[in-house]
Short mmCIF file of C-alpha atoms in Angstrom, two decimals:
data_model
loop_
_atom_site.label_atom_id
_atom_site.label_comp_id
_atom_site.label_asym_id
_atom_site.label_seq_id
_atom_site.Cartn_x
_atom_site.Cartn_y
_atom_site.Cartn_z
CA UNK A 1 42.21 1.12 -162.65
CA UNK A 2 42.54 1.79 -166.40
CA UNK A 3 39.44 -0.37 -166.93
CA UNK A 4 37.25 1.84 -164.74
CA UNK A 5 34.12 2.92 -166.65
CA UNK A 6 34.33 6.42 -165.11
CA UNK A 7 37.62 7.14 -166.88
CA UNK A 8 37.90 8.66 -170.36
CA UNK A 9 40.97 7.47 -172.34
CA UNK A 10 43.35 10.17 -173.61
CA UNK A 11 45.50 9.64 -176.69
CA UNK A 12 48.46 11.69 -177.92
CA UNK A 13 49.14 12.13 -181.61
CA UNK A 14 51.31 13.98 -184.09
CA UNK A 15 49.48 17.20 -185.04
CA UNK A 16 50.81 17.13 -188.62
CA UNK A 17 50.45 13.44 -189.48
CA UNK A 18 47.74 12.30 -187.07
CA UNK A 19 49.95 9.37 -186.07
CA UNK A 20 49.21 8.02 -182.58
CA UNK A 21 52.29 8.41 -180.41
CA UNK A 22 53.56 5.45 -178.34
CA UNK A 23 53.20 7.02 -174.88
CA UNK A 24 52.02 5.58 -171.59
CA UNK A 25 48.21 5.26 -171.53
CA UNK A 26 46.36 8.16 -169.93
CA UNK A 27 42.81 8.80 -168.78
CA UNK A 28 40.84 11.78 -167.51
CA UNK A 29 38.24 11.95 -164.80
CA UNK A 30 36.55 15.19 -163.82
CA UNK A 31 39.56 17.31 -164.75
CA UNK A 32 42.11 14.94 -163.21
CA UNK A 33 44.74 13.35 -165.45
CA UNK A 34 45.66 9.76 -164.68
CA UNK A 35 48.77 8.19 -166.21
CA UNK A 36 48.79 4.40 -166.11
CA UNK A 37 52.26 2.87 -165.76
CA UNK A 38 53.34 -0.75 -165.61
CA UNK A 39 54.22 -0.40 -161.91
CA UNK A 40 52.73 2.88 -160.68
CA UNK A 41 49.75 5.06 -161.52
CA UNK A 42 50.17 8.84 -161.40
CA UNK A 43 47.24 11.18 -160.68
CA UNK A 44 47.53 14.94 -161.27
CA UNK A 45 45.08 17.79 -160.96
CA UNK A 46 43.03 19.83 -158.55
CA UNK A 47 40.64 18.03 -156.19
CA UNK A 48 38.98 21.42 -155.67
CA UNK A 49 38.23 21.79 -159.41
CA UNK A 50 37.31 18.11 -159.67
CA UNK A 51 34.74 18.52 -156.90
CA UNK A 52 33.16 21.85 -157.88
CA UNK A 53 34.09 22.29 -161.54
CA UNK A 54 36.14 25.41 -160.75
CA UNK A 55 38.31 26.78 -157.96
CA UNK A 56 36.46 30.07 -157.56
CA UNK A 57 34.36 28.96 -154.59
CA UNK A 58 35.35 28.17 -151.01
CA UNK A 59 36.80 24.73 -150.43
CA UNK A 60 37.00 23.89 -146.74
CA UNK A 61 38.94 21.08 -145.12
CA UNK A 62 35.66 19.15 -144.71
CA UNK A 63 34.99 19.61 -148.44
CA UNK A 64 38.48 18.32 -149.19
CA UNK A 65 37.96 15.22 -147.04
CA UNK A 66 34.53 14.47 -148.54
CA UNK A 67 35.74 15.02 -152.11
CA UNK A 68 38.84 12.88 -151.54
CA UNK A 69 36.92 9.98 -150.00
CA UNK A 70 34.47 9.97 -152.92
CA UNK A 71 37.33 10.16 -155.43
CA UNK A 72 39.11 7.20 -153.86
CA UNK A 73 35.87 5.22 -153.80
CA UNK A 74 35.21 6.04 -157.47
CA UNK A 75 38.73 4.96 -158.47
CA UNK A 76 38.75 1.97 -156.10
CA UNK A 77 41.93 3.17 -154.37
CA UNK A 78 43.14 2.93 -150.77
CA UNK A 79 44.32 6.31 -149.41
CA UNK A 80 46.76 4.44 -147.15
CA UNK A 81 48.48 2.97 -150.21
CA UNK A 82 48.63 6.11 -152.38
CA UNK A 83 51.89 8.04 -151.84
CA UNK A 84 51.96 11.83 -152.25
CA UNK A 85 54.99 13.08 -154.23
CA UNK A 86 54.00 16.74 -154.50
CA UNK A 87 50.98 18.84 -153.60
CA UNK A 88 49.61 22.37 -153.47
CA UNK A 89 47.35 24.03 -150.91
CA UNK A 90 46.37 27.53 -149.90
CA UNK A 91 44.34 29.78 -147.67
CA UNK A 92 42.26 32.94 -148.21
CA UNK A 93 42.82 36.00 -146.06
CA UNK A 94 40.50 39.01 -145.85
CA UNK A 95 42.71 42.04 -145.29
CA UNK A 96 41.76 45.01 -143.09
CA UNK A 97 39.86 47.81 -144.82
CA UNK A 98 42.88 50.11 -144.69
CA UNK A 99 45.15 47.64 -146.55
CA UNK A 100 44.15 46.67 -150.08
CA UNK A 101 45.34 43.40 -151.58
CA UNK A 102 46.88 45.36 -154.47
CA UNK A 103 48.83 47.60 -152.10
CA UNK A 104 49.98 44.62 -150.03
CA UNK A 105 51.34 42.86 -153.12
CA UNK A 106 53.06 45.97 -154.46
CA UNK A 107 54.93 46.25 -151.16
CA UNK A 108 56.32 42.69 -151.35
CA UNK A 109 59.91 43.46 -152.30
CA UNK A 110 62.20 40.59 -151.33
CA UNK A 111 62.50 37.02 -150.09
CA UNK A 112 65.66 36.27 -148.11
CA UNK A 113 67.28 39.30 -149.69
CA UNK A 114 66.37 38.25 -153.25
CA UNK A 115 64.18 40.82 -155.05
CA UNK A 116 60.68 39.83 -156.13
CA UNK A 117 58.15 41.72 -158.22
CA UNK A 118 54.43 41.59 -158.96
CA UNK A 119 52.95 40.47 -162.26
CA UNK A 120 49.43 40.44 -163.69
CA UNK A 121 47.30 37.54 -164.84
CA UNK A 122 46.35 38.15 -168.46
CA UNK A 123 42.69 37.17 -168.05
CA UNK A 124 41.68 38.83 -164.76
CA UNK A 125 44.46 41.45 -164.49
CA UNK A 126 44.86 40.41 -160.87
CA UNK A 127 48.26 41.07 -159.32
CA UNK A 128 50.36 38.14 -158.08
CA UNK A 129 53.80 37.44 -156.67
CA UNK A 130 55.44 34.06 -157.23
CA UNK A 131 58.62 32.87 -155.55
CA UNK A 132 60.13 29.56 -156.67
CA UNK A 133 62.79 27.57 -154.80
CA UNK A 134 64.20 24.05 -155.17
CA UNK A 135 61.68 22.69 -152.67
CA UNK A 136 58.54 24.72 -153.23
CA UNK A 137 56.76 27.61 -154.95
CA UNK A 138 54.98 30.31 -152.96
CA UNK A 139 52.28 32.30 -154.75
CA UNK A 140 50.31 35.26 -153.39
CA UNK A 141 47.58 36.97 -155.42
CA UNK A 142 44.38 39.01 -155.44
CA UNK A 143 41.83 36.26 -154.98
CA UNK A 144 38.93 38.71 -154.83
CA UNK A 145 39.62 39.95 -158.36
CA UNK A 146 39.82 36.41 -159.72
CA UNK A 147 36.92 35.04 -157.70
CA UNK A 148 34.47 37.87 -158.37
CA UNK A 149 34.44 36.77 -162.02
CA UNK A 150 32.77 33.54 -160.88
CA UNK A 151 30.84 34.34 -157.70
CA UNK A 152 29.11 37.68 -157.02
CA UNK A 153 29.54 39.41 -153.69
CA UNK A 154 33.15 38.37 -153.01
CA UNK A 155 35.29 41.03 -151.36
CA UNK A 156 37.93 42.42 -153.77
CA UNK A 157 40.18 42.76 -150.70
CA UNK A 158 40.68 39.01 -150.52
CA UNK A 159 44.28 37.74 -150.58
CA UNK A 160 45.19 34.19 -151.55
CA UNK A 161 48.37 32.46 -150.36
CA UNK A 162 49.35 29.14 -151.94
CA UNK A 163 52.29 26.82 -151.39
CA UNK A 164 53.23 24.17 -153.92
CA UNK A 165 55.57 21.60 -152.40
CA UNK A 166 57.75 19.84 -154.99
CA UNK A 167 60.05 18.01 -152.58
CA UNK A 168 58.31 16.25 -149.74
CA UNK A 169 61.37 16.50 -147.49
CA UNK A 170 60.38 20.17 -147.10
CA UNK A 171 57.43 19.03 -144.95
CA UNK A 172 59.29 16.82 -142.49
CA UNK A 173 59.62 19.62 -139.93
CA UNK A 174 55.82 19.70 -139.60
CA UNK A 175 55.41 15.92 -139.42
CA UNK A 176 54.68 15.02 -143.07
CA UNK A 177 57.25 12.44 -144.17
CA UNK A 178 58.73 11.95 -147.66
CA UNK A 179 56.67 8.82 -148.34
CA UNK A 180 53.53 10.10 -146.66
CA UNK A 181 50.32 8.28 -147.70
CA UNK A 182 47.40 10.39 -148.90
CA UNK A 183 45.51 9.33 -145.75
CA UNK A 184 47.78 11.63 -143.72
CA UNK A 185 46.27 14.63 -145.47
CA UNK A 186 42.77 13.56 -144.40
CA UNK A 187 43.83 13.68 -140.74
CA UNK A 188 43.31 17.23 -139.36
CA UNK A 189 45.92 16.64 -136.64
CA UNK A 190 48.50 16.30 -139.43
CA UNK A 191 47.10 18.44 -142.24
CA UNK A 192 46.64 21.55 -140.10
CA UNK A 193 50.40 21.58 -139.45
CA UNK A 194 50.79 22.56 -143.10
CA UNK A 195 49.47 26.01 -142.19
CA UNK A 196 52.63 26.39 -140.08
CA UNK A 197 54.68 25.59 -143.17
CA UNK A 198 52.84 28.20 -145.22
CA UNK A 199 53.27 30.79 -142.46
CA UNK A 200 57.01 30.08 -142.22
CA UNK A 201 57.46 30.80 -145.93
CA UNK A 202 55.10 33.78 -145.91
CA UNK A 203 56.98 35.40 -143.01
CA UNK A 204 60.21 35.35 -145.04
CA UNK A 205 58.81 37.99 -147.41
CA UNK A 206 59.91 41.55 -146.75
#
């Protein structure tokens, strides 16, 4: 895949001397970073950003499937042979008029008895809560505040919930196995079970 004309090579060098460092070859493609190993190739990045250029617009499951199929065609990869080691997904929730996203976040106090607190993004000043465990990271934030910087007319009462899974064993209860191929995530009968996983973690917040 490193010979693909769509890929732009990335080199690493010493800032002071300019010397090229002997690291594994890397390439970029539409915001994705691809590390070429002797045995395996590692792809990191946001398919949402790759597809639209930013993550400030809606990205439906159909968009995800279409963008993924095109990406795999461009890179000449088989989604049944690509193994997912970690991933992140999320959903947007429009809160009732009497509950602001800011108020909701300020009232998130604990997860399994452990205290949590809100912070602010430096650029948008949006509030967010982030809870990290050995298996995953749960993040909740004011999506309306972030998104309105990019797209006009978005409700500032929009809440975003994201789950980053770092150990695939965390998904086995919802039918996603440790060595799950990427193709599993294109199957709605399997992917939609991930919403259950997000809800389970969200419901643990007090």
